[in-house]
mmCIF file with all atom_site columns, C-alpha atoms in Angstrom:
data_model
loop_
_atom_site.group_PDB
_atom_site.id
_atom_site.type_symbol
_atom_site.label_atom_id
_atom_site.label_alt_id
_atom_site.label_comp_id
_atom_site.label_asym_id
_atom_site.label_entity_id
_atom_site.label_seq_id
_atom_site.pdbx_PDB_ins_code
_atom_site.Cartn_x
_atom_site.Cartn_y
_atom_site.Cartn_z
_atom_site.occupancy
_atom_site.B_iso_or_equiv
_atom_site.pdbx_formal_charge
_atom_site.auth_seq_id
_atom_site.auth_comp_id
_atom_site.auth_asym_id
_atom_site.auth_atom_id
_atom_site.pdbx_PDB_model_num
ATOM 1   C CA . UNK A 1 1   ? -62.043 -174.179 124.609 1.00 55.00 ? 1   UNK A CA 1
ATOM 2   C CA . UNK A 1 2   ? -60.957 -170.688 125.524 1.00 63.00 ? 2   UNK A CA 1
ATOM 3   C CA . UNK A 1 3   ? -58.406 -170.592 122.954 1.00 88.00 ? 3   UNK A CA 1
ATOM 4   C CA . UNK A 1 4   ? -59.427 -168.314 120.383 1.00 96.00 ? 4   UNK A CA 1
ATOM 5   C CA . UNK A 1 5   ? -58.440 -164.437 120.004 1.00 98.00 ? 5   UNK A CA 1
ATOM 6   C CA . UNK A 1 6   ? -59.747 -161.198 118.845 1.00 98.00 ? 6   UNK A CA 1
ATOM 7   C CA . UNK A 1 7   ? -56.982 -159.998 116.118 1.00 98.00 ? 7   UNK A CA 1
ATOM 8   C CA . UNK A 1 8   ? -56.629 -155.970 115.379 1.00 98.00 ? 8   UNK A CA 1
ATOM 9   C CA . UNK A 1 9   ? -54.195 -156.389 111.924 1.00 96.00 ? 9   UNK A CA 1
ATOM 10  C CA . UNK A 1 10  ? -53.869 -152.120 110.472 1.00 95.00 ? 10  UNK A CA 1
ATOM 11  C CA . UNK A 1 11  ? -52.340 -150.423 108.299 1.00 91.00 ? 11  UNK A CA 1
ATOM 12  C CA . UNK A 1 12  ? -52.201 -147.145 106.643 1.00 89.00 ? 12  UNK A CA 1
ATOM 13  C CA . UNK A 1 13  ? -53.791 -147.569 102.787 1.00 85.00 ? 13  UNK A CA 1
ATOM 14  C CA . UNK A 1 14  ? -52.087 -149.881 100.201 1.00 78.00 ? 14  UNK A CA 1
ATOM 15  C CA . UNK A 1 15  ? -50.812 -151.856 102.755 1.00 79.00 ? 15  UNK A CA 1
ATOM 16  C CA . UNK A 1 16  ? -52.297 -154.728 101.648 1.00 79.00 ? 16  UNK A CA 1
ATOM 17  C CA . UNK A 1 17  ? -54.604 -155.389 104.204 1.00 85.00 ? 17  UNK A CA 1
ATOM 18  C CA . UNK A 1 18  ? -57.039 -156.702 101.960 1.00 83.00 ? 18  UNK A CA 1
ATOM 19  C CA . UNK A 1 19  ? -55.138 -158.372 100.276 1.00 85.00 ? 19  UNK A CA 1
ATOM 20  C CA . UNK A 1 20  ? -53.868 -160.558 103.426 1.00 88.00 ? 20  UNK A CA 1
ATOM 21  C CA . UNK A 1 21  ? -57.554 -161.421 104.098 1.00 90.00 ? 21  UNK A CA 1
ATOM 22  C CA . UNK A 1 22  ? -57.475 -163.213 101.022 1.00 90.00 ? 22  UNK A CA 1
ATOM 23  C CA . UNK A 1 23  ? -54.498 -165.001 101.513 1.00 91.00 ? 23  UNK A CA 1
ATOM 24  C CA . UNK A 1 24  ? -55.781 -166.055 104.918 1.00 93.00 ? 24  UNK A CA 1
ATOM 25  C CA . UNK A 1 25  ? -59.167 -167.565 104.137 1.00 93.00 ? 25  UNK A CA 1
ATOM 26  C CA . UNK A 1 26  ? -57.072 -169.284 101.330 1.00 92.00 ? 26  UNK A CA 1
ATOM 27  C CA . UNK A 1 27  ? -54.850 -171.044 103.739 1.00 95.00 ? 27  UNK A CA 1
ATOM 28  C CA . UNK A 1 28  ? -57.714 -171.870 106.125 1.00 96.00 ? 28  UNK A CA 1
ATOM 29  C CA . UNK A 1 29  ? -59.198 -173.673 103.486 1.00 94.00 ? 29  UNK A CA 1
ATOM 30  C CA . UNK A 1 30  ? -56.628 -175.321 101.807 1.00 96.00 ? 30  UNK A CA 1
ATOM 31  C CA . UNK A 1 31  ? -57.033 -177.793 105.053 1.00 96.00 ? 31  UNK A CA 1
ATOM 32  C CA . UNK A 1 32  ? -61.220 -177.739 104.109 1.00 97.00 ? 32  UNK A CA 1
ATOM 33  C CA . UNK A 1 33  ? -61.848 -175.111 108.056 1.00 97.00 ? 33  UNK A CA 1
ATOM 34  C CA . UNK A 1 34  ? -64.488 -173.261 106.834 1.00 97.00 ? 34  UNK A CA 1
ATOM 35  C CA . UNK A 1 35  ? -64.596 -168.834 106.893 1.00 97.00 ? 35  UNK A CA 1
ATOM 36  C CA . UNK A 1 36  ? -66.680 -166.546 106.781 1.00 96.00 ? 36  UNK A CA 1
ATOM 37  C CA . UNK A 1 37  ? -65.319 -163.311 104.661 1.00 95.00 ? 37  UNK A CA 1
ATOM 38  C CA . UNK A 1 38  ? -66.811 -160.195 105.575 1.00 95.00 ? 38  UNK A CA 1
ATOM 39  C CA . UNK A 1 39  ? -66.023 -156.603 104.747 1.00 93.00 ? 39  UNK A CA 1
ATOM 40  C CA . UNK A 1 40  ? -68.120 -153.160 105.910 1.00 90.00 ? 40  UNK A CA 1
ATOM 41  C CA . UNK A 1 41  ? -71.465 -152.255 103.554 1.00 88.00 ? 41  UNK A CA 1
ATOM 42  C CA . UNK A 1 42  ? -70.099 -148.182 103.626 1.00 80.00 ? 42  UNK A CA 1
ATOM 43  C CA . UNK A 1 43  ? -66.683 -149.698 101.593 1.00 64.00 ? 43  UNK A CA 1
ATOM 44  C CA . UNK A 1 44  ? -67.990 -149.697 97.934  1.00 53.00 ? 44  UNK A CA 1
ATOM 45  C CA . UNK A 1 45  ? -65.490 -149.412 95.870  1.00 51.00 ? 45  UNK A CA 1
ATOM 46  C CA . UNK A 1 46  ? -65.581 -152.546 94.227  1.00 49.00 ? 46  UNK A CA 1
ATOM 47  C CA . UNK A 1 47  ? -69.559 -153.456 94.520  1.00 53.00 ? 47  UNK A CA 1
ATOM 48  C CA . UNK A 1 48  ? -70.801 -154.457 98.070  1.00 55.00 ? 48  UNK A CA 1
ATOM 49  C CA . UNK A 1 49  ? -69.653 -157.477 99.178  1.00 62.00 ? 49  UNK A CA 1
ATOM 50  C CA . UNK A 1 50  ? -66.355 -157.791 97.564  1.00 62.00 ? 50  UNK A CA 1
ATOM 51  C CA . UNK A 1 51  ? -63.294 -157.490 99.341  1.00 66.00 ? 51  UNK A CA 1
ATOM 52  C CA . UNK A 1 52  ? -60.807 -156.619 96.790  1.00 63.00 ? 52  UNK A CA 1
ATOM 53  C CA . UNK A 1 53  ? -57.139 -156.748 96.844  1.00 57.00 ? 53  UNK A CA 1
ATOM 54  C CA . UNK A 1 54  ? -55.036 -154.042 94.574  1.00 56.00 ? 54  UNK A CA 1
ATOM 55  C CA . UNK A 1 55  ? -52.785 -157.125 93.612  1.00 52.00 ? 55  UNK A CA 1
ATOM 56  C CA . UNK A 1 56  ? -55.948 -157.452 91.713  1.00 55.00 ? 56  UNK A CA 1
ATOM 57  C CA . UNK A 1 57  ? -57.243 -160.859 94.174  1.00 67.00 ? 57  UNK A CA 1
ATOM 58  C CA . UNK A 1 58  ? -61.066 -160.118 94.858  1.00 78.00 ? 58  UNK A CA 1
ATOM 59  C CA . UNK A 1 59  ? -63.654 -162.101 96.625  1.00 79.00 ? 59  UNK A CA 1
ATOM 60  C CA . UNK A 1 60  ? -67.069 -162.670 98.010  1.00 87.00 ? 60  UNK A CA 1
ATOM 61  C CA . UNK A 1 61  ? -67.794 -161.559 101.383 1.00 91.00 ? 61  UNK A CA 1
ATOM 62  C CA . UNK A 1 62  ? -70.693 -161.103 103.827 1.00 93.00 ? 62  UNK A CA 1
ATOM 63  C CA . UNK A 1 63  ? -71.829 -157.104 103.402 1.00 93.00 ? 63  UNK A CA 1
ATOM 64  C CA . UNK A 1 64  ? -71.823 -155.618 107.280 1.00 95.00 ? 64  UNK A CA 1
ATOM 65  C CA . UNK A 1 65  ? -74.514 -153.137 107.340 1.00 93.00 ? 65  UNK A CA 1
ATOM 66  C CA . UNK A 1 66  ? -75.375 -150.919 110.084 1.00 91.00 ? 66  UNK A CA 1
ATOM 67  C CA . UNK A 1 67  ? -78.245 -152.947 111.483 1.00 93.00 ? 67  UNK A CA 1
ATOM 68  C CA . UNK A 1 68  ? -76.352 -156.091 111.206 1.00 96.00 ? 68  UNK A CA 1
ATOM 69  C CA . UNK A 1 69  ? -76.540 -158.430 114.129 1.00 97.00 ? 69  UNK A CA 1
ATOM 70  C CA . UNK A 1 70  ? -72.899 -159.771 113.821 1.00 97.00 ? 70  UNK A CA 1
ATOM 71  C CA . UNK A 1 71  ? -73.374 -162.406 116.411 1.00 98.00 ? 71  UNK A CA 1
ATOM 72  C CA . UNK A 1 72  ? -76.413 -163.652 115.128 1.00 98.00 ? 72  UNK A CA 1
ATOM 73  C CA . UNK A 1 73  ? -75.054 -164.156 111.611 1.00 98.00 ? 73  UNK A CA 1
ATOM 74  C CA . UNK A 1 74  ? -72.197 -165.845 112.586 1.00 98.00 ? 74  UNK A CA 1
ATOM 75  C CA . UNK A 1 75  ? -73.774 -168.064 115.270 1.00 98.00 ? 75  UNK A CA 1
ATOM 76  C CA . UNK A 1 76  ? -76.338 -169.334 112.753 1.00 98.00 ? 76  UNK A CA 1
ATOM 77  C CA . UNK A 1 77  ? -73.652 -170.031 110.584 1.00 97.00 ? 77  UNK A CA 1
ATOM 78  C CA . UNK A 1 78  ? -71.387 -171.469 112.932 1.00 98.00 ? 78  UNK A CA 1
ATOM 79  C CA . UNK A 1 79  ? -74.728 -173.736 114.053 1.00 97.00 ? 79  UNK A CA 1
ATOM 80  C CA . UNK A 1 80  ? -74.990 -174.883 110.171 1.00 97.00 ? 80  UNK A CA 1
ATOM 81  C CA . UNK A 1 81  ? -71.045 -176.072 109.592 1.00 97.00 ? 81  UNK A CA 1
ATOM 82  C CA . UNK A 1 82  ? -68.237 -175.379 111.683 1.00 97.00 ? 82  UNK A CA 1
ATOM 83  C CA . UNK A 1 83  ? -66.817 -171.632 111.663 1.00 98.00 ? 83  UNK A CA 1
ATOM 84  C CA . UNK A 1 84  ? -62.942 -171.978 112.148 1.00 98.00 ? 84  UNK A CA 1
ATOM 85  C CA . UNK A 1 85  ? -62.441 -168.011 111.647 1.00 98.00 ? 85  UNK A CA 1
ATOM 86  C CA . UNK A 1 86  ? -64.325 -164.614 110.560 1.00 98.00 ? 86  UNK A CA 1
ATOM 87  C CA . UNK A 1 87  ? -62.322 -162.637 108.857 1.00 97.00 ? 87  UNK A CA 1
ATOM 88  C CA . UNK A 1 88  ? -63.227 -158.351 108.769 1.00 96.00 ? 88  UNK A CA 1
ATOM 89  C CA . UNK A 1 89  ? -62.106 -156.311 106.094 1.00 93.00 ? 89  UNK A CA 1
ATOM 90  C CA . UNK A 1 90  ? -62.310 -152.548 106.022 1.00 92.00 ? 90  UNK A CA 1
ATOM 91  C CA . UNK A 1 91  ? -63.081 -153.049 110.083 1.00 96.00 ? 91  UNK A CA 1
ATOM 92  C CA . UNK A 1 92  ? -62.693 -149.675 110.833 1.00 95.00 ? 92  UNK A CA 1
ATOM 93  C CA . UNK A 1 93  ? -66.251 -148.431 109.435 1.00 94.00 ? 93  UNK A CA 1
ATOM 94  C CA . UNK A 1 94  ? -68.338 -150.763 112.066 1.00 96.00 ? 94  UNK A CA 1
ATOM 95  C CA . UNK A 1 95  ? -69.876 -149.269 115.291 1.00 96.00 ? 95  UNK A CA 1
ATOM 96  C CA . UNK A 1 96  ? -68.934 -149.762 118.558 1.00 97.00 ? 96  UNK A CA 1
ATOM 97  C CA . UNK A 1 97  ? -71.282 -152.334 119.483 1.00 97.00 ? 97  UNK A CA 1
ATOM 98  C CA . UNK A 1 98  ? -70.095 -154.769 115.984 1.00 98.00 ? 98  UNK A CA 1
ATOM 99  C CA . UNK A 1 99  ? -66.984 -154.802 117.478 1.00 98.00 ? 99  UNK A CA 1
ATOM 100 C CA . UNK A 1 100 ? -68.323 -155.598 120.761 1.00 98.00 ? 100 UNK A CA 1
ATOM 101 C CA . UNK A 1 101 ? -70.059 -158.720 118.962 1.00 98.00 ? 101 UNK A CA 1
ATOM 102 C CA . UNK A 1 102 ? -67.093 -159.407 117.206 1.00 98.00 ? 102 UNK A CA 1
ATOM 103 C CA . UNK A 1 103 ? -65.339 -159.649 120.978 1.00 98.00 ? 103 UNK A CA 1
ATOM 104 C CA . UNK A 1 104 ? -68.307 -161.979 122.004 1.00 98.00 ? 104 UNK A CA 1
ATOM 105 C CA . UNK A 1 105 ? -67.854 -164.541 118.822 1.00 98.00 ? 105 UNK A CA 1
ATOM 106 C CA . UNK A 1 106 ? -64.194 -164.749 120.313 1.00 98.00 ? 106 UNK A CA 1
ATOM 107 C CA . UNK A 1 107 ? -65.731 -165.048 124.012 1.00 97.00 ? 107 UNK A CA 1
ATOM 108 C CA . UNK A 1 108 ? -68.823 -167.275 123.714 1.00 97.00 ? 108 UNK A CA 1
ATOM 109 C CA . UNK A 1 109 ? -68.580 -169.339 120.247 1.00 97.00 ? 109 UNK A CA 1
ATOM 110 C CA . UNK A 1 110 ? -64.719 -169.901 120.604 1.00 97.00 ? 110 UNK A CA 1
ATOM 111 C CA . UNK A 1 111 ? -64.197 -168.697 116.742 1.00 98.00 ? 111 UNK A CA 1
ATOM 112 C CA . UNK A 1 112 ? -61.593 -166.741 116.288 1.00 98.00 ? 112 UNK A CA 1
ATOM 113 C CA . UNK A 1 113 ? -61.949 -163.387 114.612 1.00 98.00 ? 113 UNK A CA 1
ATOM 114 C CA . UNK A 1 114 ? -59.728 -160.970 112.677 1.00 97.00 ? 114 UNK A CA 1
ATOM 115 C CA . UNK A 1 115 ? -60.024 -157.520 111.751 1.00 97.00 ? 115 UNK A CA 1
ATOM 116 C CA . UNK A 1 116 ? -57.850 -155.881 109.269 1.00 95.00 ? 116 UNK A CA 1
ATOM 117 C CA . UNK A 1 117 ? -58.529 -151.258 108.742 1.00 94.00 ? 117 UNK A CA 1
ATOM 118 C CA . UNK A 1 118 ? -57.357 -148.468 108.933 1.00 94.00 ? 118 UNK A CA 1
ATOM 119 C CA . UNK A 1 119 ? -56.449 -146.720 112.786 1.00 94.00 ? 119 UNK A CA 1
ATOM 120 C CA . UNK A 1 120 ? -56.854 -143.209 111.371 1.00 93.00 ? 120 UNK A CA 1
ATOM 121 C CA . UNK A 1 121 ? -58.589 -141.345 109.378 1.00 92.00 ? 121 UNK A CA 1
ATOM 122 C CA . UNK A 1 122 ? -57.346 -138.198 107.168 1.00 92.00 ? 122 UNK A CA 1
ATOM 123 C CA . UNK A 1 123 ? -57.458 -135.956 110.098 1.00 93.00 ? 123 UNK A CA 1
ATOM 124 C CA . UNK A 1 124 ? -55.350 -138.504 112.305 1.00 93.00 ? 124 UNK A CA 1
ATOM 125 C CA . UNK A 1 125 ? -58.608 -139.192 114.277 1.00 93.00 ? 125 UNK A CA 1
ATOM 126 C CA . UNK A 1 126 ? -59.532 -142.479 115.258 1.00 95.00 ? 126 UNK A CA 1
ATOM 127 C CA . UNK A 1 127 ? -61.979 -144.389 113.739 1.00 95.00 ? 127 UNK A CA 1
ATOM 128 C CA . UNK A 1 128 ? -64.945 -145.563 116.032 1.00 96.00 ? 128 UNK A CA 1
ATOM 129 C CA . UNK A 1 129 ? -63.723 -149.652 115.190 1.00 97.00 ? 129 UNK A CA 1
ATOM 130 C CA . UNK A 1 130 ? -60.645 -148.854 114.983 1.00 97.00 ? 130 UNK A CA 1
ATOM 131 C CA . UNK A 1 131 ? -61.232 -147.488 118.836 1.00 97.00 ? 131 UNK A CA 1
ATOM 132 C CA . UNK A 1 132 ? -62.796 -150.204 120.409 1.00 98.00 ? 132 UNK A CA 1
ATOM 133 C CA . UNK A 1 133 ? -60.362 -152.919 118.197 1.00 98.00 ? 133 UNK A CA 1
ATOM 134 C CA . UNK A 1 134 ? -57.373 -150.953 119.956 1.00 97.00 ? 134 UNK A CA 1
ATOM 135 C CA . UNK A 1 135 ? -59.619 -151.527 123.158 1.00 97.00 ? 135 UNK A CA 1
ATOM 136 C CA . UNK A 1 136 ? -60.902 -155.051 123.252 1.00 98.00 ? 136 UNK A CA 1
ATOM 137 C CA . UNK A 1 137 ? -57.924 -156.845 121.032 1.00 98.00 ? 137 UNK A CA 1
ATOM 138 C CA . UNK A 1 138 ? -56.113 -159.294 122.802 1.00 97.00 ? 138 UNK A CA 1
ATOM 139 C CA . UNK A 1 139 ? -53.319 -159.270 119.462 1.00 97.00 ? 139 UNK A CA 1
ATOM 140 C CA . UNK A 1 140 ? -52.954 -155.782 117.137 1.00 97.00 ? 140 UNK A CA 1
ATOM 141 C CA . UNK A 1 141 ? -50.301 -155.844 114.571 1.00 95.00 ? 141 UNK A CA 1
ATOM 142 C CA . UNK A 1 142 ? -49.335 -153.340 111.584 1.00 93.00 ? 142 UNK A CA 1
ATOM 143 C CA . UNK A 1 143 ? -49.080 -154.040 108.434 1.00 91.00 ? 143 UNK A CA 1
ATOM 144 C CA . UNK A 1 144 ? -46.224 -152.192 107.093 1.00 91.00 ? 144 UNK A CA 1
ATOM 145 C CA . UNK A 1 145 ? -46.168 -150.133 104.133 1.00 92.00 ? 145 UNK A CA 1
ATOM 146 C CA . UNK A 1 146 ? -43.506 -147.003 103.164 1.00 94.00 ? 146 UNK A CA 1
ATOM 147 C CA . UNK A 1 147 ? -44.342 -143.433 102.456 1.00 95.00 ? 147 UNK A CA 1
ATOM 148 C CA . UNK A 1 148 ? -45.576 -142.763 98.550  1.00 92.00 ? 148 UNK A CA 1
ATOM 149 C CA . UNK A 1 149 ? -43.160 -139.925 98.342  1.00 92.00 ? 149 UNK A CA 1
ATOM 150 C CA . UNK A 1 150 ? -40.149 -141.361 100.199 1.00 92.00 ? 150 UNK A CA 1
ATOM 151 C CA . UNK A 1 151 ? -38.495 -144.793 101.937 1.00 88.00 ? 151 UNK A CA 1
ATOM 152 C CA . UNK A 1 152 ? -40.076 -144.318 105.347 1.00 95.00 ? 152 UNK A CA 1
ATOM 153 C CA . UNK A 1 153 ? -43.019 -146.213 107.460 1.00 95.00 ? 153 UNK A CA 1
ATOM 154 C CA . UNK A 1 154 ? -46.235 -144.102 106.608 1.00 95.00 ? 154 UNK A CA 1
ATOM 155 C CA . UNK A 1 155 ? -48.418 -144.010 109.314 1.00 94.00 ? 155 UNK A CA 1
ATOM 156 C CA . UNK A 1 156 ? -50.792 -141.266 107.767 1.00 94.00 ? 156 UNK A CA 1
ATOM 157 C CA . UNK A 1 157 ? -53.387 -141.241 105.375 1.00 94.00 ? 157 UNK A CA 1
ATOM 158 C CA . UNK A 1 158 ? -53.330 -138.396 103.670 1.00 94.00 ? 158 UNK A CA 1
ATOM 159 C CA . UNK A 1 159 ? -56.751 -137.211 101.442 1.00 92.00 ? 159 UNK A CA 1
ATOM 160 C CA . UNK A 1 160 ? -55.848 -135.215 97.937  1.00 89.00 ? 160 UNK A CA 1
ATOM 161 C CA . UNK A 1 161 ? -58.476 -133.559 95.433  1.00 86.00 ? 161 UNK A CA 1
ATOM 162 C CA . UNK A 1 162 ? -57.794 -132.204 92.691  1.00 82.00 ? 162 UNK A CA 1
ATOM 163 C CA . UNK A 1 163 ? -53.786 -132.608 93.366  1.00 81.00 ? 163 UNK A CA 1
ATOM 164 C CA . UNK A 1 164 ? -54.466 -130.771 96.777  1.00 87.00 ? 164 UNK A CA 1
ATOM 165 C CA . UNK A 1 165 ? -54.675 -131.938 99.821  1.00 90.00 ? 165 UNK A CA 1
ATOM 166 C CA . UNK A 1 166 ? -57.489 -131.518 102.371 1.00 91.00 ? 166 UNK A CA 1
ATOM 167 C CA . UNK A 1 167 ? -56.667 -131.402 105.841 1.00 92.00 ? 167 UNK A CA 1
ATOM 168 C CA . UNK A 1 168 ? -60.757 -130.434 106.507 1.00 89.00 ? 168 UNK A CA 1
ATOM 169 C CA . UNK A 1 169 ? -64.448 -132.435 105.113 1.00 84.00 ? 169 UNK A CA 1
ATOM 170 C CA . UNK A 1 170 ? -66.093 -135.269 106.344 1.00 81.00 ? 170 UNK A CA 1
ATOM 171 C CA . UNK A 1 171 ? -64.001 -138.198 108.582 1.00 79.00 ? 171 UNK A CA 1
ATOM 172 C CA . UNK A 1 172 ? -65.794 -140.901 105.468 1.00 70.00 ? 172 UNK A CA 1
ATOM 173 C CA . UNK A 1 173 ? -65.431 -140.442 102.486 1.00 69.00 ? 173 UNK A CA 1
ATOM 174 C CA . UNK A 1 174 ? -64.844 -143.398 99.889  1.00 58.00 ? 174 UNK A CA 1
ATOM 175 C CA . UNK A 1 175 ? -61.727 -143.628 97.859  1.00 52.00 ? 175 UNK A CA 1
ATOM 176 C CA . UNK A 1 176 ? -58.502 -145.377 96.443  1.00 49.00 ? 176 UNK A CA 1
ATOM 177 C CA . UNK A 1 177 ? -55.474 -144.414 95.172  1.00 51.00 ? 177 UNK A CA 1
ATOM 178 C CA . UNK A 1 178 ? -56.834 -140.997 93.581  1.00 62.00 ? 178 UNK A CA 1
ATOM 179 C CA . UNK A 1 179 ? -58.078 -139.848 97.180  1.00 83.00 ? 179 UNK A CA 1
ATOM 180 C CA . UNK A 1 180 ? -56.107 -141.201 99.538  1.00 88.00 ? 180 UNK A CA 1
ATOM 181 C CA . UNK A 1 181 ? -52.169 -141.121 99.794  1.00 91.00 ? 181 UNK A CA 1
ATOM 182 C CA . UNK A 1 182 ? -49.979 -143.459 102.412 1.00 94.00 ? 182 UNK A CA 1
ATOM 183 C CA . UNK A 1 183 ? -47.618 -141.383 104.003 1.00 95.00 ? 183 UNK A CA 1
ATOM 184 C CA . UNK A 1 184 ? -45.194 -140.256 106.657 1.00 96.00 ? 184 UNK A CA 1
ATOM 185 C CA . UNK A 1 185 ? -45.666 -137.583 109.428 1.00 96.00 ? 185 UNK A CA 1
ATOM 186 C CA . UNK A 1 186 ? -43.433 -134.553 107.443 1.00 96.00 ? 186 UNK A CA 1
ATOM 187 C CA . UNK A 1 187 ? -44.955 -135.625 104.577 1.00 96.00 ? 187 UNK A CA 1
ATOM 188 C CA . UNK A 1 188 ? -48.877 -135.844 105.777 1.00 95.00 ? 188 UNK A CA 1
ATOM 189 C CA . UNK A 1 189 ? -48.043 -132.061 106.926 1.00 94.00 ? 189 UNK A CA 1
ATOM 190 C CA . UNK A 1 190 ? -45.875 -131.234 103.925 1.00 93.00 ? 190 UNK A CA 1
ATOM 191 C CA . UNK A 1 191 ? -46.717 -133.004 101.124 1.00 93.00 ? 191 UNK A CA 1
ATOM 192 C CA . UNK A 1 192 ? -44.310 -132.302 97.820  1.00 92.00 ? 192 UNK A CA 1
ATOM 193 C CA . UNK A 1 193 ? -47.212 -131.629 95.600  1.00 77.00 ? 193 UNK A CA 1
ATOM 194 C CA . UNK A 1 194 ? -45.438 -131.388 92.459  1.00 78.00 ? 194 UNK A CA 1
ATOM 195 C CA . UNK A 1 195 ? -44.883 -135.127 92.747  1.00 73.00 ? 195 UNK A CA 1
ATOM 196 C CA . UNK A 1 196 ? -48.636 -136.022 92.740  1.00 66.00 ? 196 UNK A CA 1
ATOM 197 C CA . UNK A 1 197 ? -49.073 -133.656 89.728  1.00 63.00 ? 197 UNK A CA 1
ATOM 198 C CA . UNK A 1 198 ? -46.380 -134.953 87.651  1.00 64.00 ? 198 UNK A CA 1
ATOM 199 C CA . UNK A 1 199 ? -48.402 -138.149 88.241  1.00 58.00 ? 199 UNK A CA 1
ATOM 200 C CA . UNK A 1 200 ? -50.925 -137.318 87.105  1.00 53.00 ? 200 UNK A CA 1
ATOM 201 C CA . UNK A 1 201 ? -49.517 -135.473 84.181  1.00 53.00 ? 201 UNK A CA 1
ATOM 202 C CA . UNK A 1 202 ? -48.091 -139.163 83.418  1.00 51.00 ? 202 UNK A CA 1
ATOM 203 C CA . UNK A 1 203 ? -51.391 -140.800 84.092  1.00 44.00 ? 203 UNK A CA 1
ATOM 204 C CA . UNK A 1 204 ? -53.056 -138.552 81.389  1.00 44.00 ? 204 UNK A CA 1
ATOM 205 C CA . UNK A 1 205 ? -50.236 -138.650 78.643  1.00 46.00 ? 205 UNK A CA 1
ATOM 206 C CA . UNK A 1 206 ? -49.962 -142.848 78.759  1.00 43.00 ? 206 UNK A CA 1
ATOM 207 C CA . UNK A 1 207 ? -53.787 -142.871 78.127  1.00 40.00 ? 207 UNK A CA 1
ATOM 208 C CA . UNK A 1 208 ? -53.412 -140.718 75.802  1.00 41.00 ? 208 UNK A CA 1
ATOM 209 C CA . UNK A 1 209 ? -50.618 -142.934 73.955  1.00 39.00 ? 209 UNK A CA 1
#
């Protein structure tokens, strides 16, 4: 007993975090080991309760709402049938008390919890869930991807509206490729907007064809 750990795997947009969750779940289930796949109810891009990767893989997931007692949900599920791992997508959206519940799941139920999400928002401030995970997780790993505009590592998320960068506004705005771009530090501050506009025009032209 006592071997379970709390993992936090973070990365910029488009780094393949959701695909990683689907892969890990598949690996457990191939060995006939039950996993609980969860995601924040705030992520509604594919409808609530769905983990969807950008390569087209999807997975039904338990939808974590603001008032969900995460510890109680996992404890009850484990009593019904042994749970070998809890996988959480979009963990940055979880409030601190739910991240603390993840730590309790590890410590009191001896079930590993792997949380995936963004570290910082579009203003480069830590999300509440990410801040708690950076504090509480035993293992913290970066899921790497490259800048949309160059080959350097992406470490920030650029919010875009109508082809223009956005640096102010509400922290949470659900969106995918049309709203956010993974970028390096240089291109966060100085994004080549003409590339965005060219790509947008090419997309429109191809859709017309």
